PDB file as gemmi writes it, atoms N, CA and C in Angstrom:
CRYST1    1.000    1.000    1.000  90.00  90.00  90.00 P 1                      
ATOM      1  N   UNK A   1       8.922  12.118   7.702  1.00  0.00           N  
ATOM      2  CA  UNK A   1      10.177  12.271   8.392  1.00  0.00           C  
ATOM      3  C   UNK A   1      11.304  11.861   7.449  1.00  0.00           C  
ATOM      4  N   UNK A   2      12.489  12.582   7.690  1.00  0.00           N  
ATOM      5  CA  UNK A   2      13.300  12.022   6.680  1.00  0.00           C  
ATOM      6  C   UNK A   2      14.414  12.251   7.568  1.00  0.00           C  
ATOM      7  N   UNK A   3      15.611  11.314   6.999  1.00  0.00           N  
ATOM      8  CA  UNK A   3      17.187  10.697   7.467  1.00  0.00           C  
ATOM      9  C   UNK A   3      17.779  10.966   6.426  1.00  0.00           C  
ATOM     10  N   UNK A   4      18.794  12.077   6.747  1.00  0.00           N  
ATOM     11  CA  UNK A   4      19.709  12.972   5.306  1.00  0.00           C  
ATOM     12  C   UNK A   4      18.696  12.768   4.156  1.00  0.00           C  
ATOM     13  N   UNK A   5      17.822  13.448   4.369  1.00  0.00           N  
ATOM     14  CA  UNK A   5      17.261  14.056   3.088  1.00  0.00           C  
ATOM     15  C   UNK A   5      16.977  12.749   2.393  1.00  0.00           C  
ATOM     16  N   UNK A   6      16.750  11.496   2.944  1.00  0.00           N  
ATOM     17  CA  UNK A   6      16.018  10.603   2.183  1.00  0.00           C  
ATOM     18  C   UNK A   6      14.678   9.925   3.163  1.00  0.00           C  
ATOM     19  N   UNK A   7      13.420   9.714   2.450  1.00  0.00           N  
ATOM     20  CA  UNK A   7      12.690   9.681   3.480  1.00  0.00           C  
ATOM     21  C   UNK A   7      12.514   8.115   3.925  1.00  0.00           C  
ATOM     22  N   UNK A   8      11.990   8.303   5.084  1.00  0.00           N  
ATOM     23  CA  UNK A   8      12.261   7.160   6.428  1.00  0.00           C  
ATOM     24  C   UNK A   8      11.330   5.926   5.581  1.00  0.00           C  
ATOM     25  N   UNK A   9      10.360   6.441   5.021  1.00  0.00           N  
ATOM     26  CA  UNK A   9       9.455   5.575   4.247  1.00  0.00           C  
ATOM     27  C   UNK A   9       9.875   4.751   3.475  1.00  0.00           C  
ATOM     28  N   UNK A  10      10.868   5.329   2.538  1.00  0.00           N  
ATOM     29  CA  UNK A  10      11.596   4.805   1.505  1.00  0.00           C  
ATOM     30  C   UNK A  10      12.682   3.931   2.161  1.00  0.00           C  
ATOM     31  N   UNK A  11      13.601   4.560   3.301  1.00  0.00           N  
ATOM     32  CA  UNK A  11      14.572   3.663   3.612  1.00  0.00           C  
ATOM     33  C   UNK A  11      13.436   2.363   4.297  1.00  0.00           C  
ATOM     34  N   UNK A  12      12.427   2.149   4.825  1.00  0.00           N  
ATOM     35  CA  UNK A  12      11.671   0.834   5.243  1.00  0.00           C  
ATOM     36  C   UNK A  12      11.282   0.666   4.221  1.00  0.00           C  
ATOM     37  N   UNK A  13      10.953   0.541   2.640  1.00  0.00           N  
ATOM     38  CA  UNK A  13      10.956  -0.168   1.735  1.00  0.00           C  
ATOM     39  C   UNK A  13      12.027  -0.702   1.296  1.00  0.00           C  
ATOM     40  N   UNK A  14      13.214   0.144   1.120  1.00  0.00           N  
ATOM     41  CA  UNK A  14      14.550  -0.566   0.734  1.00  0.00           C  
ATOM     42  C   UNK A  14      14.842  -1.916   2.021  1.00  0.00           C  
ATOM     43  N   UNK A  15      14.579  -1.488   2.799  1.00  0.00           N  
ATOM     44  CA  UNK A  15      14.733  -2.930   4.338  1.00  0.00           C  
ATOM     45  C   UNK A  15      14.147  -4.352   4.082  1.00  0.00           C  
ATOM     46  N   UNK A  16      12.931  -3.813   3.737  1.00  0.00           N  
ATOM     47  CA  UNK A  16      11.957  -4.906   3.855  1.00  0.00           C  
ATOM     48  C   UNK A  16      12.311  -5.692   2.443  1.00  0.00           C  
ATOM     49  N   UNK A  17      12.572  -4.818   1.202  1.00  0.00           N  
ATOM     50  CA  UNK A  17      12.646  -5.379  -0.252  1.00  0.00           C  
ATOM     51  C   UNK A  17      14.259  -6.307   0.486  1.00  0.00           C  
ATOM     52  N   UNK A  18      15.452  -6.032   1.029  1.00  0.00           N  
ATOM     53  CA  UNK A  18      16.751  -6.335   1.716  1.00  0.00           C  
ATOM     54  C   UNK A  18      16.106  -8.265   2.053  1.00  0.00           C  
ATOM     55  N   UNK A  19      15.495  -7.516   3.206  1.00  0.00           N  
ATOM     56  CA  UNK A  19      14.944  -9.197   3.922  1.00  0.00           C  
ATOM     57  C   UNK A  19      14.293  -9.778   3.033  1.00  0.00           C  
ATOM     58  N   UNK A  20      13.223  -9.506   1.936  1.00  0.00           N  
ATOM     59  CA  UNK A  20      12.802 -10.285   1.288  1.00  0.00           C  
ATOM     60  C   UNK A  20      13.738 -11.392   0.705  1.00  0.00           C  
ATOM     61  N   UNK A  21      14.528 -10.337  -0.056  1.00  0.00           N  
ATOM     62  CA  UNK A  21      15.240 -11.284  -0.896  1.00  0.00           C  
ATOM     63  C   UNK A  21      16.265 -12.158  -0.134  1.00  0.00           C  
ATOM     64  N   UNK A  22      16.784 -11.705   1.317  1.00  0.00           N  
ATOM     65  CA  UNK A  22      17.432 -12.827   2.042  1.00  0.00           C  
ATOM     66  C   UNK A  22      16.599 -13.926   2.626  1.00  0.00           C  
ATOM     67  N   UNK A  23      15.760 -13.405   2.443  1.00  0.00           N  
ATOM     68  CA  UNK A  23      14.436 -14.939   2.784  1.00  0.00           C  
ATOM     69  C   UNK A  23      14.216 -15.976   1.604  1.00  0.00           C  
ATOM     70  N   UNK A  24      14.442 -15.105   0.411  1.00  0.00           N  
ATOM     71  CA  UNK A  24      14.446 -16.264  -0.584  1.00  0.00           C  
ATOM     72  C   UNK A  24      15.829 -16.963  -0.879  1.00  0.00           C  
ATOM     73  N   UNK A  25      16.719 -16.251  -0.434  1.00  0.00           N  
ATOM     74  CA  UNK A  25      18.208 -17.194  -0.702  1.00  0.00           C  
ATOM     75  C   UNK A  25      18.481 -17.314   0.102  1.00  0.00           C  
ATOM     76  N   UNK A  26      17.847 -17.961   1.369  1.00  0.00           N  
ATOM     77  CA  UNK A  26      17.571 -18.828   2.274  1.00  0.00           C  
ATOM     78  C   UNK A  26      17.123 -19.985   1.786  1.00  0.00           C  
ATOM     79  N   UNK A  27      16.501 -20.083   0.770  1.00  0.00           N  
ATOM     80  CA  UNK A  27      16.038 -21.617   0.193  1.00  0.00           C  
ATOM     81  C   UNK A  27      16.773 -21.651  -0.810  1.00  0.00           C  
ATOM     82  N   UNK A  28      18.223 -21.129  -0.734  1.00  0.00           N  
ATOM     83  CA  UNK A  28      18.866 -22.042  -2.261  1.00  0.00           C  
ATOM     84  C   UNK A  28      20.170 -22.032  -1.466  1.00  0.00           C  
ATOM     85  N   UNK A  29      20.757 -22.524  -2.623  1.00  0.00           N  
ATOM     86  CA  UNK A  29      22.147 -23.304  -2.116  1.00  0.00           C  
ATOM     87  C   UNK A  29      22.774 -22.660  -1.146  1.00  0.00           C  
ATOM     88  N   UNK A  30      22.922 -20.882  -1.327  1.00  0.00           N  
ATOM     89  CA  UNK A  30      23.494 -19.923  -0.403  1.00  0.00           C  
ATOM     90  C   UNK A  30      22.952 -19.450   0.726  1.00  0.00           C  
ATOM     91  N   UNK A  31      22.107 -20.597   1.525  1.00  0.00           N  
ATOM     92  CA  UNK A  31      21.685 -20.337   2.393  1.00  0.00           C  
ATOM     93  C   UNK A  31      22.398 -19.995   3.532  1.00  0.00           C  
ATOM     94  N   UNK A  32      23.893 -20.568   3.732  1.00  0.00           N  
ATOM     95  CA  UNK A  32      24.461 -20.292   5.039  1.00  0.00           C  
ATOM     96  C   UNK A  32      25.147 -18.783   4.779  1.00  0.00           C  
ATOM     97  N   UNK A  33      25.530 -18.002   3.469  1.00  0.00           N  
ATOM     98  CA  UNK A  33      25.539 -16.841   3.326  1.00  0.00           C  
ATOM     99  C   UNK A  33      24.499 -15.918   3.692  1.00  0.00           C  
ATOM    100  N   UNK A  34      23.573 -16.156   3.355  1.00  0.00           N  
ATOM    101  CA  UNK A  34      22.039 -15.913   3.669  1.00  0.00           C  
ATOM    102  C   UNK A  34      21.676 -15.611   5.096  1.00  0.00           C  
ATOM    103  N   UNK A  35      21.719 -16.748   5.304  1.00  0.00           N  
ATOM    104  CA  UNK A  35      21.682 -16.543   7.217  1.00  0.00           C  
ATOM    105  C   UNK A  35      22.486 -15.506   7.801  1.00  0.00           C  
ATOM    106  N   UNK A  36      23.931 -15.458   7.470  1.00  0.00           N  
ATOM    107  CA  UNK A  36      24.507 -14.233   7.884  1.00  0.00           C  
ATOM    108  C   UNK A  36      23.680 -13.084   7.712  1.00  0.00           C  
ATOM    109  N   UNK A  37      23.899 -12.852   6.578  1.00  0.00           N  
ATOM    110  CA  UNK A  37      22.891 -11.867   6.510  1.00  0.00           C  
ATOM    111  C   UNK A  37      21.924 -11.319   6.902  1.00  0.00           C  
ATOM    112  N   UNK A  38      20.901 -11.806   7.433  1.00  0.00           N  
ATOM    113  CA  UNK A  38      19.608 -12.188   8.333  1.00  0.00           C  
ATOM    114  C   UNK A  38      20.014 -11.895   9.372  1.00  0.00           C  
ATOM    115  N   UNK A  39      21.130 -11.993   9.838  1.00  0.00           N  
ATOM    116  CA  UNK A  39      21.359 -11.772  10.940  1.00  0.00           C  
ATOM    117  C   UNK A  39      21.728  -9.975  11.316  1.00  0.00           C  
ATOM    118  N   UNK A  40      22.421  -9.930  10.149  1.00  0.00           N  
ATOM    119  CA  UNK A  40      22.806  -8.515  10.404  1.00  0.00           C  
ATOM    120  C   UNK A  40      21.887  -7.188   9.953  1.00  0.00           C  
ATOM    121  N   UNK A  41      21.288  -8.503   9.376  1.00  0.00           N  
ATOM    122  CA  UNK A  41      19.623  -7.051   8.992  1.00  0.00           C  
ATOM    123  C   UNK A  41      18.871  -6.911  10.124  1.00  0.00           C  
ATOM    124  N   UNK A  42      18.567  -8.380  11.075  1.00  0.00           N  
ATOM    125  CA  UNK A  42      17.933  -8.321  12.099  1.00  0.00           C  
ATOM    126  C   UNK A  42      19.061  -7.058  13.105  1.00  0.00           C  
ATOM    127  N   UNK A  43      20.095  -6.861  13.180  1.00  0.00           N  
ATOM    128  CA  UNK A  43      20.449  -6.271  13.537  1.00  0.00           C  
ATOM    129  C   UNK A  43      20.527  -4.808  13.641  1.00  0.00           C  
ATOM    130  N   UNK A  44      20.610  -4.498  12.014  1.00  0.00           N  
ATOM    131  CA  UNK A  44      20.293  -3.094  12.089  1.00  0.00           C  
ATOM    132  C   UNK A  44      18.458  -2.796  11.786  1.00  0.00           C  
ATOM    133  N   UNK A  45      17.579  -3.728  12.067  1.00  0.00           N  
ATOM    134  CA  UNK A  45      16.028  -3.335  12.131  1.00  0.00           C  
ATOM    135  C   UNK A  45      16.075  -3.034  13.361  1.00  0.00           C  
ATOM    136  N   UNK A  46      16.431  -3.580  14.120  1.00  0.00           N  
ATOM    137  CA  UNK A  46      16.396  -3.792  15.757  1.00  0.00           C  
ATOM    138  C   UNK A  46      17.036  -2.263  16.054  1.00  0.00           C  
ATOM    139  N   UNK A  47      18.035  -1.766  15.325  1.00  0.00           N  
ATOM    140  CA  UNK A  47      18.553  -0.270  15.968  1.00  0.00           C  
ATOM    141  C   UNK A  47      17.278   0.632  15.470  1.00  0.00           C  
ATOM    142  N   UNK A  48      16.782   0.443  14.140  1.00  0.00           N  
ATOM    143  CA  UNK A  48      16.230   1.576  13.479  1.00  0.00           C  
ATOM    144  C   UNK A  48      14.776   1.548  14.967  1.00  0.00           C  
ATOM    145  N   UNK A  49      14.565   0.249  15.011  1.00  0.00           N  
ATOM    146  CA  UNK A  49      13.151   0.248  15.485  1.00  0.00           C  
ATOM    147  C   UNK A  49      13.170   1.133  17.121  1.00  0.00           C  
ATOM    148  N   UNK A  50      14.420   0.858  17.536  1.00  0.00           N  
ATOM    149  CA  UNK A  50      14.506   1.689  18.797  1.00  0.00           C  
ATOM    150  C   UNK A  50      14.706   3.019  18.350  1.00  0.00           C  
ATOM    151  N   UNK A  51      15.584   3.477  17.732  1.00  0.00           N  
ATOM    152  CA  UNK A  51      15.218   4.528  17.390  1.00  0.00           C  
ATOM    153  C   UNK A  51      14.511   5.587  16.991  1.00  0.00           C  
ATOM    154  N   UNK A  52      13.553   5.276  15.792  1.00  0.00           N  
ATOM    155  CA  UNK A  52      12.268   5.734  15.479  1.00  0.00           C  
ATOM    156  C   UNK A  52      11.488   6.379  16.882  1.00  0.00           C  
ATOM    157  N   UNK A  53      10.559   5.054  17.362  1.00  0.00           N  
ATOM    158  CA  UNK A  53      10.241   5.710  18.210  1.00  0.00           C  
ATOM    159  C   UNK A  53      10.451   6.725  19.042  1.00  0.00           C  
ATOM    160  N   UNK A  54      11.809   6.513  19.550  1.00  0.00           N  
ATOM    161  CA  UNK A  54      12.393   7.952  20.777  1.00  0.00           C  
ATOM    162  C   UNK A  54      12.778   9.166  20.028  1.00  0.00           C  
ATOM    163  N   UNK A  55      12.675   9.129  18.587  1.00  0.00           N  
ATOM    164  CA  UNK A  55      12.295  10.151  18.014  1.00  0.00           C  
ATOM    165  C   UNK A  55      10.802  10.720  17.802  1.00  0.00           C  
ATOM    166  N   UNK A  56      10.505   9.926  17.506  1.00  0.00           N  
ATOM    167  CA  UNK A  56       8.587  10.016  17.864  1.00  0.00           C  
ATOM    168  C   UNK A  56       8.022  10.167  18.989  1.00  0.00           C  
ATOM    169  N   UNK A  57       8.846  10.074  20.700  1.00  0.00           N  
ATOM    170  CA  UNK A  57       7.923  10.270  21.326  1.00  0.00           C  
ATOM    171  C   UNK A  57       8.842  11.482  21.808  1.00  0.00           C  
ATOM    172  N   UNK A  58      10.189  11.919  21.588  1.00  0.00           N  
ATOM    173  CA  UNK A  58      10.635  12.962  22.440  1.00  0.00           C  
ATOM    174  C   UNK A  58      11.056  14.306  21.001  1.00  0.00           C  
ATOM    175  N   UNK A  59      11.020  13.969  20.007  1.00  0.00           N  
ATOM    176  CA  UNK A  59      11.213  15.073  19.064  1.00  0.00           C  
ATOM    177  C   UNK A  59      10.336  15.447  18.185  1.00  0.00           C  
ATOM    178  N   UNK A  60       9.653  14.588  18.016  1.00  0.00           N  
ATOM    179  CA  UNK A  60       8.156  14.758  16.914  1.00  0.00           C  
ATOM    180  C   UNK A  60       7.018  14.527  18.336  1.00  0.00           C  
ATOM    181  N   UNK A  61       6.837  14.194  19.036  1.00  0.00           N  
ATOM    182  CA  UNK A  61       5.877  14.578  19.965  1.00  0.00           C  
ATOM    183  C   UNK A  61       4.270  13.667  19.644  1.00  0.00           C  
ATOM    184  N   UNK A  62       4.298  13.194  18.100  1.00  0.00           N  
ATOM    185  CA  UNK A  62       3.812  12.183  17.597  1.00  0.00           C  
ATOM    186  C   UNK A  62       3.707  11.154  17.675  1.00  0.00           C  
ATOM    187  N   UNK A  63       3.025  10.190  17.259  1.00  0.00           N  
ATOM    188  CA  UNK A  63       3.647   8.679  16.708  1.00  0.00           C  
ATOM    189  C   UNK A  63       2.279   8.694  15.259  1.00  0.00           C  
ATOM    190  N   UNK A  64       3.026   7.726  14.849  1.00  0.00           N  
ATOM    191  CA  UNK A  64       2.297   7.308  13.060  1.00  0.00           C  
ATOM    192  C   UNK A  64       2.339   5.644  13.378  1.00  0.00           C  
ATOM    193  N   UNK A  65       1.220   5.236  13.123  1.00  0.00           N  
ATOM    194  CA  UNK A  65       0.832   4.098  13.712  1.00  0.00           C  
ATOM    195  C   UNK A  65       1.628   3.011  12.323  1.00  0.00           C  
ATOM    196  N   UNK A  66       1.604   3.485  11.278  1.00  0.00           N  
ATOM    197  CA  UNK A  66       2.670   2.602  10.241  1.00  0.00           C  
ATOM    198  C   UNK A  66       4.228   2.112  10.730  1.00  0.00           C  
ATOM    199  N   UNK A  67       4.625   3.525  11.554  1.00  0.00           N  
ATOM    200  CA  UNK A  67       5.980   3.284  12.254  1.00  0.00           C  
ATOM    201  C   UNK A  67       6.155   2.605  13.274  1.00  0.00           C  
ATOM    202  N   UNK A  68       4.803   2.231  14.165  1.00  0.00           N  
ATOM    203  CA  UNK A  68       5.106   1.627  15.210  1.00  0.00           C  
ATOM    204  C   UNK A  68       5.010   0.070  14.837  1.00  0.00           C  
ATOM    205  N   UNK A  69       4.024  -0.364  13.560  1.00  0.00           N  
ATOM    206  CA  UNK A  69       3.568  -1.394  13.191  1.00  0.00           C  
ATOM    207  C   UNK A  69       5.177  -2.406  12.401  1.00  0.00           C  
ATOM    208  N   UNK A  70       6.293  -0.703  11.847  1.00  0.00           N  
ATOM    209  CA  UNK A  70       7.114  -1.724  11.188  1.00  0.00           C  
ATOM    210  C   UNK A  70       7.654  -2.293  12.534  1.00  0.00           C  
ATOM    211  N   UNK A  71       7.893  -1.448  13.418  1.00  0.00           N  
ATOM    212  CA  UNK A  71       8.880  -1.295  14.429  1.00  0.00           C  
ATOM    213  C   UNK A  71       8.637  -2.708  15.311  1.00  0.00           C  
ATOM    214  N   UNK A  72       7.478  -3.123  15.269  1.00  0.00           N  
ATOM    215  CA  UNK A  72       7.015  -4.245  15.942  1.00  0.00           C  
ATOM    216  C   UNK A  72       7.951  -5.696  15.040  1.00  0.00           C  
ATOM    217  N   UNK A  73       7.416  -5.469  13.674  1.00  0.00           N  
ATOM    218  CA  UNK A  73       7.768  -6.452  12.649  1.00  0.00           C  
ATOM    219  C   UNK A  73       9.276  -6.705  13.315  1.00  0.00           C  
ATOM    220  N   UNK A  74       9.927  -5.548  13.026  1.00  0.00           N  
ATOM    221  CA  UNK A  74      11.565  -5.766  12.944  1.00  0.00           C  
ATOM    222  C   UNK A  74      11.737  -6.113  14.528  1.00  0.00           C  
ATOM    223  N   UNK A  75      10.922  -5.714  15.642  1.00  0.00           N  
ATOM    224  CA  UNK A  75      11.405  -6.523  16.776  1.00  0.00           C  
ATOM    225  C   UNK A  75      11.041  -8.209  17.004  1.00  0.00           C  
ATOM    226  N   UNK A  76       9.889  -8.639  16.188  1.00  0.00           N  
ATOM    227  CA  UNK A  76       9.665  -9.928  15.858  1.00  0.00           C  
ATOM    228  C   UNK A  76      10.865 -10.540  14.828  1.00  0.00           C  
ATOM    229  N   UNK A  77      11.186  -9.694  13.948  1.00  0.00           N  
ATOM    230  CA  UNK A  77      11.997 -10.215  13.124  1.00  0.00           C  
ATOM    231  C   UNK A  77      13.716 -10.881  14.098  1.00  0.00           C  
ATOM    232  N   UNK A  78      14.189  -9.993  14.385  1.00  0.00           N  
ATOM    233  CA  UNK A  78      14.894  -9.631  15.134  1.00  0.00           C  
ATOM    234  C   UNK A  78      14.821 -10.939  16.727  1.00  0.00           C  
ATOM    235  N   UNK A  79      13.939 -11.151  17.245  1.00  0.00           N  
ATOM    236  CA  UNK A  79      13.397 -12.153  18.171  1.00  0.00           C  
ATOM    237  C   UNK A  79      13.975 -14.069  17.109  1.00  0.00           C  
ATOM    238  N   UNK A  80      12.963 -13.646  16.097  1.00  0.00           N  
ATOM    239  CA  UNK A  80      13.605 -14.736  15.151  1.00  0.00           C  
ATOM    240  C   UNK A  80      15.128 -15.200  15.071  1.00  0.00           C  
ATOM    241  N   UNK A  81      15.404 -14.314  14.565  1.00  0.00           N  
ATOM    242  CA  UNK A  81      17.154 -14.187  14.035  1.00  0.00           C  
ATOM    243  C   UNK A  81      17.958 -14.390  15.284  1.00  0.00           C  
ATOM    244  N   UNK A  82      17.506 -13.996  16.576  1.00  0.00           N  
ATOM    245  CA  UNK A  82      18.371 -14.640  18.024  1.00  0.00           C  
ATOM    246  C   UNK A  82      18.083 -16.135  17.961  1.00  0.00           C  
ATOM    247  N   UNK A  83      16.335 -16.517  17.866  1.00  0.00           N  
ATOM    248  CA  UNK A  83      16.309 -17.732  18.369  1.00  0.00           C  
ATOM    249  C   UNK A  83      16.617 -18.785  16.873  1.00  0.00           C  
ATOM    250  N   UNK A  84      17.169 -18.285  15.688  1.00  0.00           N  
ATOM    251  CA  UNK A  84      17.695 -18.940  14.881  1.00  0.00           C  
ATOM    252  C   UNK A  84      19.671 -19.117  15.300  1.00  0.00           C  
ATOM    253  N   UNK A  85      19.552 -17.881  15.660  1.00  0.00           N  
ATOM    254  CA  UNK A  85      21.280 -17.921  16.147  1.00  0.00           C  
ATOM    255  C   UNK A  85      21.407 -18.733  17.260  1.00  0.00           C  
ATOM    256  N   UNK A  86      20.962 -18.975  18.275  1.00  0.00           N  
ATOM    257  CA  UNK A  86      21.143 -19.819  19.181  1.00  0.00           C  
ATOM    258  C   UNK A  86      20.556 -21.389  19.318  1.00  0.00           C  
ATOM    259  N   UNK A  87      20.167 -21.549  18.088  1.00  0.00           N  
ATOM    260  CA  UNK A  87      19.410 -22.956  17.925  1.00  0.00           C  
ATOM    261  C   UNK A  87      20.555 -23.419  17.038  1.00  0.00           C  
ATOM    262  N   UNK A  88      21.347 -22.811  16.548  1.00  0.00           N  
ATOM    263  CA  UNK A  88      22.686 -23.336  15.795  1.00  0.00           C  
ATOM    264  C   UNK A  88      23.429 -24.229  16.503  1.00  0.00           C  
TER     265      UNK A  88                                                      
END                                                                             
């Protein structure tokens, strides 16, 4: 599947490589930059992950069990990043 001609695969590697590295500058000095951040990735995982699917179950008629597996991640992720925002 692809999103303007770049594929969906690739944009969830560019995501995940995104959070990685805000997970590691989370443990250095720029952590409260960091956290922002985290936050707004949890944010846009949380759109992609709703999305995907209702493309998968009402336009592709499919599902790909890799997509549902990120889709889970980023709603765990996403679960995190609230109960980090509200433990502030």
């Amino acid at each position: 599947a692809y999103l303007f001609s770049v594929p969906l695969s690739l944009l969830r590697v560019i995501f995940y490589s995104i959070v990685l590295a805000i997970g590691i500058a989370m443990l250095t000095r720029h952590a409260a930059l960091a956290q922002k951040c985290f936050y707004a990735a949890a944010v846009v995982g949380i759109l992609l992950s709703l999305c995907v699917p209702c493309i998968q179950a009402f336009l592709i008629g499919a599902w790909c069990i890799y997509c549902v597996v990120s889709a889970t991640i980023c709603v765990i992720f996403a679960a995190v990043a609230l109960w980090m925002w509200r433990s502030v």
